[in-house]
PDB file of C-alpha atoms in Angstrom:
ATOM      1  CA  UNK Q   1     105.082  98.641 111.303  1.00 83.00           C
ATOM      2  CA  UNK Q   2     106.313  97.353 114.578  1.00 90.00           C
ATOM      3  CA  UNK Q   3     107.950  99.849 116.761  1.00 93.00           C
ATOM      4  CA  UNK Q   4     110.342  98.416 119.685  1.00 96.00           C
ATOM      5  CA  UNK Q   5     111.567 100.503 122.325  1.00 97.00           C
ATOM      6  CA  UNK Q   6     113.895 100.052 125.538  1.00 97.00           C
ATOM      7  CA  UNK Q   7     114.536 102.215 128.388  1.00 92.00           C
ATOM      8  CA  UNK Q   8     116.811 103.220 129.582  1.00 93.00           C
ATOM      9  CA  UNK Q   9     119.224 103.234 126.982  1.00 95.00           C
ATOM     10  CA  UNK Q  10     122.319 102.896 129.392  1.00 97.00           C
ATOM     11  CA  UNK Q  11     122.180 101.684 132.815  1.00 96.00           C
ATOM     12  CA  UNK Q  12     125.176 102.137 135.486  1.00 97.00           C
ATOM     13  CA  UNK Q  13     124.408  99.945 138.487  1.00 97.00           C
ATOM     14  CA  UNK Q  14     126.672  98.512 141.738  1.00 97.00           C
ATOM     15  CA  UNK Q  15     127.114  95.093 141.751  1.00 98.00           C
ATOM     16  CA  UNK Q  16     124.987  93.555 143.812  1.00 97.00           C
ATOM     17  CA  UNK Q  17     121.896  95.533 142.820  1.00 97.00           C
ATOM     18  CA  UNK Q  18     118.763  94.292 141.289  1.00 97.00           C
ATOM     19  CA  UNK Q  19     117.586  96.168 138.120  1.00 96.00           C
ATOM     20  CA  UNK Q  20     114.898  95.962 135.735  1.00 97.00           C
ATOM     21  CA  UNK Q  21     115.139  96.805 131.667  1.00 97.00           C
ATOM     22  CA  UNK Q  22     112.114  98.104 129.727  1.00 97.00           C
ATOM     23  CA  UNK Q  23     111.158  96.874 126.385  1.00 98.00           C
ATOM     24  CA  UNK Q  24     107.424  98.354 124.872  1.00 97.00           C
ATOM     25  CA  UNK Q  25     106.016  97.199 121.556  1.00 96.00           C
ATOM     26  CA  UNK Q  26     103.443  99.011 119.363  1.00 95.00           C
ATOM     27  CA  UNK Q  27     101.310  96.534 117.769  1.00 91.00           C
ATOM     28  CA  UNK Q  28     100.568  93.562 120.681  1.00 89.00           C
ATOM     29  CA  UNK Q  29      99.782  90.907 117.890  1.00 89.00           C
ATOM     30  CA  UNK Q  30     102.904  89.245 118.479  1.00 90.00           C
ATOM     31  CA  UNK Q  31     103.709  85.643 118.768  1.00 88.00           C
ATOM     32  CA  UNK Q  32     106.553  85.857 121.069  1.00 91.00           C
ATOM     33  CA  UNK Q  33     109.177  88.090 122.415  1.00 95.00           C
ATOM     34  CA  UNK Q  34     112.717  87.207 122.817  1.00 95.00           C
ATOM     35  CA  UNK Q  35     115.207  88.908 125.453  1.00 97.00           C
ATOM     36  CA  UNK Q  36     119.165  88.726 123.927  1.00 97.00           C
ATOM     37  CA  UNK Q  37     122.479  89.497 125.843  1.00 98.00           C
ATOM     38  CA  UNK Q  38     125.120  91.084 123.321  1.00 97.00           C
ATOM     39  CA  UNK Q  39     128.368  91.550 124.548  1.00 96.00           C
ATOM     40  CA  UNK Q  40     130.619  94.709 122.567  1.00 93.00           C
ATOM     41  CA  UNK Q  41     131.311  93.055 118.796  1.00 90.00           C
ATOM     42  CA  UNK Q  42     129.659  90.268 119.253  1.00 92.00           C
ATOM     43  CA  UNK Q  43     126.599  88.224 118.287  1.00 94.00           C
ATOM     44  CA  UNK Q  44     123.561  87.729 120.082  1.00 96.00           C
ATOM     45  CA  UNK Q  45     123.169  85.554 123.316  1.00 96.00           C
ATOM     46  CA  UNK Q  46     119.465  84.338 123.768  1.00 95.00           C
ATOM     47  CA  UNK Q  47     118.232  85.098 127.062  1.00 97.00           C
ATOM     48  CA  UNK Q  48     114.660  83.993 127.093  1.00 96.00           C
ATOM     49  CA  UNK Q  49     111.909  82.787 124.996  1.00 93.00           C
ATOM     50  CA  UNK Q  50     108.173  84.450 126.199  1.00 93.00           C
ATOM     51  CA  UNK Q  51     105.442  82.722 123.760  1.00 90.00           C
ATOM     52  CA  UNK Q  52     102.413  84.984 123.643  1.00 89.00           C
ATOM     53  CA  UNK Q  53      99.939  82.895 125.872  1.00 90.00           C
ATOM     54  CA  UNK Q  54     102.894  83.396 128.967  1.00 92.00           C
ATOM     55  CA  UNK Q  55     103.015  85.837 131.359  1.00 94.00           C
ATOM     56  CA  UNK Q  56     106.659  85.183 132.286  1.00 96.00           C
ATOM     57  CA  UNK Q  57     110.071  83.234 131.997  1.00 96.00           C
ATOM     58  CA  UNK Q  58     112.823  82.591 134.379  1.00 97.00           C
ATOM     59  CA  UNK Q  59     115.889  81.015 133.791  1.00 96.00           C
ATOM     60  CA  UNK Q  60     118.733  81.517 136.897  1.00 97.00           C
ATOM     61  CA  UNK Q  61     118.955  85.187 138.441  1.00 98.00           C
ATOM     62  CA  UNK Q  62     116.848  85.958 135.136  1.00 98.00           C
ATOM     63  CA  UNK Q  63     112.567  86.934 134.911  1.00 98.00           C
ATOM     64  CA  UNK Q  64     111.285  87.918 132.409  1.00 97.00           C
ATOM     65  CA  UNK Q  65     107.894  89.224 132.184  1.00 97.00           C
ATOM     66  CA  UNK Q  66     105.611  90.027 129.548  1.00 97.00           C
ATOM     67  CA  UNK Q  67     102.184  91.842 129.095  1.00 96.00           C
ATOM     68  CA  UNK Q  68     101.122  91.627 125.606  1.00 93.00           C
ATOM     69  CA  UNK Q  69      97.908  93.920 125.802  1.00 92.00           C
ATOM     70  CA  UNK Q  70      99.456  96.638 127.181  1.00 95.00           C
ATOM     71  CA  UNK Q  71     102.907  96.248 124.617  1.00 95.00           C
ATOM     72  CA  UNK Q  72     105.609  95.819 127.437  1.00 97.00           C
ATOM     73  CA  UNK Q  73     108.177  93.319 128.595  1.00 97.00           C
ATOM     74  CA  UNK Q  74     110.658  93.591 131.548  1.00 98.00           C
ATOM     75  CA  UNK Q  75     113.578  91.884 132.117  1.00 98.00           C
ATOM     76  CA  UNK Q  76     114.578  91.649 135.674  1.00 98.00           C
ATOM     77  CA  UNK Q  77     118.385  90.536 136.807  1.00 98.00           C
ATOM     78  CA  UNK Q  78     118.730  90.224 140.851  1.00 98.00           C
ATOM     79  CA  UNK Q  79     121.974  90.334 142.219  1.00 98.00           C
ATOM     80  CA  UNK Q  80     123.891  91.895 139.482  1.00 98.00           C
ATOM     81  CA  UNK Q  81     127.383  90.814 138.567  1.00 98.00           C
ATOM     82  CA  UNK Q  82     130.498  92.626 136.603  1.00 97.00           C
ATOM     83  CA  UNK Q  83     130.359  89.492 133.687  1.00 97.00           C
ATOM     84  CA  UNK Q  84     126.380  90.498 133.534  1.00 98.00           C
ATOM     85  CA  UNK Q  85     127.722  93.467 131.976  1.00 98.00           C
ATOM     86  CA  UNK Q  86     126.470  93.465 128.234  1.00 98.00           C
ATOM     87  CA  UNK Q  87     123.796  95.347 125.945  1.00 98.00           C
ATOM     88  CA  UNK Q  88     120.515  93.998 126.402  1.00 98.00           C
ATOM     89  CA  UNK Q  89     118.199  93.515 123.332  1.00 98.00           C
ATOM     90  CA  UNK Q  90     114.309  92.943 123.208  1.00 97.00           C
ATOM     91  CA  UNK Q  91     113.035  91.564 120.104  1.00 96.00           C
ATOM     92  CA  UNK Q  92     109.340  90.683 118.996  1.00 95.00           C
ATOM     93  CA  UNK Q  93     108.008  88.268 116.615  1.00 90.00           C
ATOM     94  CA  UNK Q  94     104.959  88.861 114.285  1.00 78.00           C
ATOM     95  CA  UNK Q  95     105.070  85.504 113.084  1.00 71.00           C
ATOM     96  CA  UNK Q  96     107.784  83.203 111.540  1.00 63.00           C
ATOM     97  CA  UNK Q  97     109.650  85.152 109.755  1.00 69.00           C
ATOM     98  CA  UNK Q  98     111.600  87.972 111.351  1.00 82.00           C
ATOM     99  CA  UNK Q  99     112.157  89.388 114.782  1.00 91.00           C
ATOM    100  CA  UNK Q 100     111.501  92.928 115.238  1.00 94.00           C
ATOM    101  CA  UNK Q 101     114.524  94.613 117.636  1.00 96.00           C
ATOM    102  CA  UNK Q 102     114.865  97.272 119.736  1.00 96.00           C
ATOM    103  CA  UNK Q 103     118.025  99.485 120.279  1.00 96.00           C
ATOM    104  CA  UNK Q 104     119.317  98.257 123.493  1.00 97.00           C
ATOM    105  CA  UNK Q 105     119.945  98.802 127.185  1.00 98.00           C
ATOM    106  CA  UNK Q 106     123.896  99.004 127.508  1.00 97.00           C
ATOM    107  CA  UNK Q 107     124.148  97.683 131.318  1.00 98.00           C
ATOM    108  CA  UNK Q 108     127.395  98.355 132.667  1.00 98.00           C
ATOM    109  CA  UNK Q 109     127.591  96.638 137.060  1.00 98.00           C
ATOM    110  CA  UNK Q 110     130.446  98.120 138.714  1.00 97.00           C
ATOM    111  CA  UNK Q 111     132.633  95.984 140.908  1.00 96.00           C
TER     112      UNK Q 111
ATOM    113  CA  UNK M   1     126.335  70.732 117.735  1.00 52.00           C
ATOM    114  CA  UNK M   2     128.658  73.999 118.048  1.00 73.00           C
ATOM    115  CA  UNK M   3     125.839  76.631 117.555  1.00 93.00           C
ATOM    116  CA  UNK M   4     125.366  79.010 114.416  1.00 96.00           C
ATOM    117  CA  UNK M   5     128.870  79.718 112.719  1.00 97.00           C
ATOM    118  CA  UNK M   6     129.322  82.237 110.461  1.00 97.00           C
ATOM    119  CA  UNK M   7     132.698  83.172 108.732  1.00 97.00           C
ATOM    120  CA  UNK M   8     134.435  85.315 108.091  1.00 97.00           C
ATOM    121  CA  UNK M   9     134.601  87.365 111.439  1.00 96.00           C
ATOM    122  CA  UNK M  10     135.720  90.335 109.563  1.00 97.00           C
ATOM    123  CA  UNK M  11     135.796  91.671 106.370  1.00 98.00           C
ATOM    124  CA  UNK M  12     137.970  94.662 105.210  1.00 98.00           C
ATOM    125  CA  UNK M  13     137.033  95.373 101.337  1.00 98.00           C
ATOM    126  CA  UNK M  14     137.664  98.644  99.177  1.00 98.00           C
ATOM    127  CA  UNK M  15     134.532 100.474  97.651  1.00 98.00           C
ATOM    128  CA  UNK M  16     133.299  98.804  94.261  1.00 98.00           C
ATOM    129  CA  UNK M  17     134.721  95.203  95.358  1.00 98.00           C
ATOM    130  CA  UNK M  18     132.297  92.871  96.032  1.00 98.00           C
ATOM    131  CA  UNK M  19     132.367  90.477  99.235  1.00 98.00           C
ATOM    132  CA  UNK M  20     130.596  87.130 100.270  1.00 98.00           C
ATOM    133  CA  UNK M  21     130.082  85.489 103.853  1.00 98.00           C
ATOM    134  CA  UNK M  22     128.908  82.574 104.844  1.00 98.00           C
ATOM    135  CA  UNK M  23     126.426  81.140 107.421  1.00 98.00           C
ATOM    136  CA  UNK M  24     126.526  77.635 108.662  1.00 97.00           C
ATOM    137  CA  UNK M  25     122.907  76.947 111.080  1.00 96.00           C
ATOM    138  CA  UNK M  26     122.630  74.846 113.747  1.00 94.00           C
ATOM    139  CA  UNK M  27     121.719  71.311 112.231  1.00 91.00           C
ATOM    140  CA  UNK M  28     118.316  70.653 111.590  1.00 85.00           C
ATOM    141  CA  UNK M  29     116.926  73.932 111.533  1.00 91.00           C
ATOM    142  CA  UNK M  30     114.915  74.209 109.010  1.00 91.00           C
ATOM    143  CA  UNK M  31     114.815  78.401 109.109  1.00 92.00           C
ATOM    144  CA  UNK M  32     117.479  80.620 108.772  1.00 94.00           C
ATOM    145  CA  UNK M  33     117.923  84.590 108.711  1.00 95.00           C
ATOM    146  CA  UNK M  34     120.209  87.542 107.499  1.00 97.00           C
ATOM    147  CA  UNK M  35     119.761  90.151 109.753  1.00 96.00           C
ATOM    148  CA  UNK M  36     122.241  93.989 109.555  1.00 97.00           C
ATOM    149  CA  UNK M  37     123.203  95.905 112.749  1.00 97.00           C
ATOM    150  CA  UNK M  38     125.178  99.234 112.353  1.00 96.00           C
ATOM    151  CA  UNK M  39     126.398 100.917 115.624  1.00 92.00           C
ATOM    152  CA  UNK M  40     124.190 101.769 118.451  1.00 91.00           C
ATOM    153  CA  UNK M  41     121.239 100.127 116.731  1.00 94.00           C
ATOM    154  CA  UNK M  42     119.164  96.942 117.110  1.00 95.00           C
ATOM    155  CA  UNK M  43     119.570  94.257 114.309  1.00 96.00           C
ATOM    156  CA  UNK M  44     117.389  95.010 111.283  1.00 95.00           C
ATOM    157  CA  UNK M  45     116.115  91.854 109.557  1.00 93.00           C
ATOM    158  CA  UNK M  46     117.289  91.540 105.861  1.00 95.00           C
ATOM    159  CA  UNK M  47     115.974  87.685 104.205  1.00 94.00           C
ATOM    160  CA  UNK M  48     114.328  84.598 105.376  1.00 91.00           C
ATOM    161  CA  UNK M  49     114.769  80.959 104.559  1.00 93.00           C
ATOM    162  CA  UNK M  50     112.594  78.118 105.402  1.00 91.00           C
ATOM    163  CA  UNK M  51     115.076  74.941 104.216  1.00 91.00           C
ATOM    164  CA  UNK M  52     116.098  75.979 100.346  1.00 91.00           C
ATOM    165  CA  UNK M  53     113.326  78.676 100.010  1.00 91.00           C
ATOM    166  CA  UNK M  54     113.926  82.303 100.258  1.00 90.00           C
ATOM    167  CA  UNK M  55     110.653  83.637 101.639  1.00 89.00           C
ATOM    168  CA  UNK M  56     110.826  87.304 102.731  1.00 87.00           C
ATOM    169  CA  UNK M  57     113.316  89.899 101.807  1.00 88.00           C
ATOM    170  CA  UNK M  58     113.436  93.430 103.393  1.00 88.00           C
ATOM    171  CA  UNK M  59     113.412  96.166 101.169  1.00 84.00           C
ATOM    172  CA  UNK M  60     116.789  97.091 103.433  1.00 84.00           C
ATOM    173  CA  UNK M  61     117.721  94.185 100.476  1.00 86.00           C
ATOM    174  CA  UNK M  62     118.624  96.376  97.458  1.00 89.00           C
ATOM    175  CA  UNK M  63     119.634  94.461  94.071  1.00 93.00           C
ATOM    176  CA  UNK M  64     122.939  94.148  94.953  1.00 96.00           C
ATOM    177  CA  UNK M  65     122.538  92.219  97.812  1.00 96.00           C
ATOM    178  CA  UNK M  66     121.747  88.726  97.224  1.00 96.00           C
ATOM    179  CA  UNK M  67     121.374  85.670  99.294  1.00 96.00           C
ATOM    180  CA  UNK M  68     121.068  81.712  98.954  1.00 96.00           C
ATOM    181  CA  UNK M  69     120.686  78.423 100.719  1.00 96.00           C
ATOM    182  CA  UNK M  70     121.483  75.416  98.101  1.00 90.00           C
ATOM    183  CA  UNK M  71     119.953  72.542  99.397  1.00 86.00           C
ATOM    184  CA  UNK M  72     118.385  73.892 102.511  1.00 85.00           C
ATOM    185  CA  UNK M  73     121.902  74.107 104.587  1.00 90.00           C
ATOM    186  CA  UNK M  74     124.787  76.519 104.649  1.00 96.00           C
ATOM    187  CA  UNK M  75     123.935  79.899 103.213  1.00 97.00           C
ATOM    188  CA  UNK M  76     125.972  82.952 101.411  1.00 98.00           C
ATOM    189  CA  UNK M  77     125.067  86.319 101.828  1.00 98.00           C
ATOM    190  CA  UNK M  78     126.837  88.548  98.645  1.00 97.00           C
ATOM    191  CA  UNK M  79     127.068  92.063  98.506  1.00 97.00           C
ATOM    192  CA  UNK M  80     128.216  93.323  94.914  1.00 97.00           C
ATOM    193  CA  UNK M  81     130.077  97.071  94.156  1.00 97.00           C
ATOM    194  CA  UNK M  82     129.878  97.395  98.073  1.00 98.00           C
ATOM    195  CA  UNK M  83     129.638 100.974  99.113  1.00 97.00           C
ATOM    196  CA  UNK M  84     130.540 102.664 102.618  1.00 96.00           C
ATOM    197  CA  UNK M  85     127.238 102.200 104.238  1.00 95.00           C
ATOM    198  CA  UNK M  86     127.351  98.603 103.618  1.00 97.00           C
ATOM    199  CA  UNK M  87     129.583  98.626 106.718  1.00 97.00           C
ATOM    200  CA  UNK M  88     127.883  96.846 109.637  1.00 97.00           C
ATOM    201  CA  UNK M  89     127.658  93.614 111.437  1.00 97.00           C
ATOM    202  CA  UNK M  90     126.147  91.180 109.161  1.00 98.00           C
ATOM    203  CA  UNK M  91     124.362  88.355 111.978  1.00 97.00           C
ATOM    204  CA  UNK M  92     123.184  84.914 110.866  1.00 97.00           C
ATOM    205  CA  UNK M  93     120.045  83.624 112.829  1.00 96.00           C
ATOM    206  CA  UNK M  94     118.197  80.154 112.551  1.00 94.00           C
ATOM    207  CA  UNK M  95     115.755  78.399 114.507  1.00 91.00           C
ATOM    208  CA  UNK M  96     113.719  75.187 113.588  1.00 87.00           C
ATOM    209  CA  UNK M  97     110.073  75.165 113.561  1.00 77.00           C
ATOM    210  CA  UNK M  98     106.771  73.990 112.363  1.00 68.00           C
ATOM    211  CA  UNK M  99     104.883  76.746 113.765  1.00 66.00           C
ATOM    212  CA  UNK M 100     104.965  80.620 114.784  1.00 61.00           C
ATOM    213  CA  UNK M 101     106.547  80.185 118.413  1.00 63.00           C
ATOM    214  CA  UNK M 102     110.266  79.475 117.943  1.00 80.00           C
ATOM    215  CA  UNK M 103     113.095  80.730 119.315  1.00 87.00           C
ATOM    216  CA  UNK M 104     116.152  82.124 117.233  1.00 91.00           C
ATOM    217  CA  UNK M 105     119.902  81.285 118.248  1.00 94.00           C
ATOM    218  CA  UNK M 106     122.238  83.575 115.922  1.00 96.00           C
ATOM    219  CA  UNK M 107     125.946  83.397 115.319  1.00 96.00           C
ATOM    220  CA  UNK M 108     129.128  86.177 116.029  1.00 96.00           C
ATOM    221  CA  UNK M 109     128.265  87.905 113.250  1.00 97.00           C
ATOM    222  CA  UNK M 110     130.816  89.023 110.534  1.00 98.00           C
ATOM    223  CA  UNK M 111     131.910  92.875 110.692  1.00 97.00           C
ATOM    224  CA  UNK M 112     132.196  94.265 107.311  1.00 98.00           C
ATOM    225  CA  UNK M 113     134.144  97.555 107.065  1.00 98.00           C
ATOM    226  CA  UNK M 114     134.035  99.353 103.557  1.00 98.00           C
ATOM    227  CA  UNK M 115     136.929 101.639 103.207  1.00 97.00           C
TER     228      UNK M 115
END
């Protein structure tokens, strides 16, 4: 069974600071991986879409990287902000039917 | 097109009652997902439907859970003689797709508490 895992699980940075979250995967047959924003009692923001045959994404102050053969995805955020405060959730697919999650990065930037 | 909408937001039942919720997709999309996330945890994915077809179900799924998509749109999620660890956020995915690469958009959720 796919295992996810992020580190670390919370992250307390200044704002202004880059950062980088760690997602790893145990089984690198995966046809994409999907990075999520979820702020507290909420639903799920998507981030970013990686597709398997891509190295990385970028959408705004937003990168995300991925190397399938080695099972691990980063998310990078430059020049952090308080509203970029939020858990962070990496998710793989194995195909089309479900995403497999990890537990989140809780990423708190303070003012 | 105002995203994946789910209702209700919350949902306070007593033990033994039983609850439904409802997910309406994003238009179009021909997949859509029940997923469960309790507290401090990732979602967990609980059924799959691809239009009216329920393809996958999670063994997370126990018989009294039960799910449905009439005519490939809106879809109910029921939970019968709902216990205390049924309490979690219930979250409402969908995506459209002919192929393995798609991306998922979900909705708020609904937060069930069991008391």
């Amino acid at each position: 069974k796919q295992e996810v895992t992020q580190i670390p699980a919370a992250l307390s940075v200044p704002e202004g600071e880059n950062l980088v979250l760690n997602c790893s995967f145990t089984d690198s047959a995966i046809y994409n991986l999907q990075w999520f924003r979820q702020d507290p009692g909420k639903g799920l923001t998507s981030l970013l879409l990686i597709q398997s045959s891509q190295r990385e994404q970028t959408s705004g102050r937003l990168n995300a990287s991925l190397d399938k053969s080695s099972g691990r995805s980063t998310l990078y955020i430059a020049a952090s902000q308080p509203g970029d405060s939020a858990t962070y959730l990496c998710a793989v697919s194995a195909g089309a039917n479900n995403l497999f999650f990890g537990t989140g990065t809780r990423l708190t930037v303070i003012p | 097109d105002t995203g994946v909408s789910q209702n209700p937001r919350h949902k306070i039942t007593k033990r033994g009652q039983n609850v439904t919720f409802r997910c309406d997709p994003i238009s179009e999309h021909n997949r859509l997902y029940w997923y469960r996330q309790t507290l401090g945890q990732g979602p967990e994915f609980l059924t799959y439907f691809q239009n009216e077809a329920q393809l996958e179900k999670s063994r997370l799924l126990s018989d009294r859970f039960s799910a449905e998509r009439p005519k490939g749109s809106f879809s109910t999620l029921e939970i019968q003689r709902t216990e205390q660890g049924d309490s979690a956020m219930y979250l409402c995915a969908s995506s459209y797709s002919t192929g393995e690469n798609t991306e998922a958009f979900f909705g708020q959720g609904t937060r069930l508490t069991v008391v």
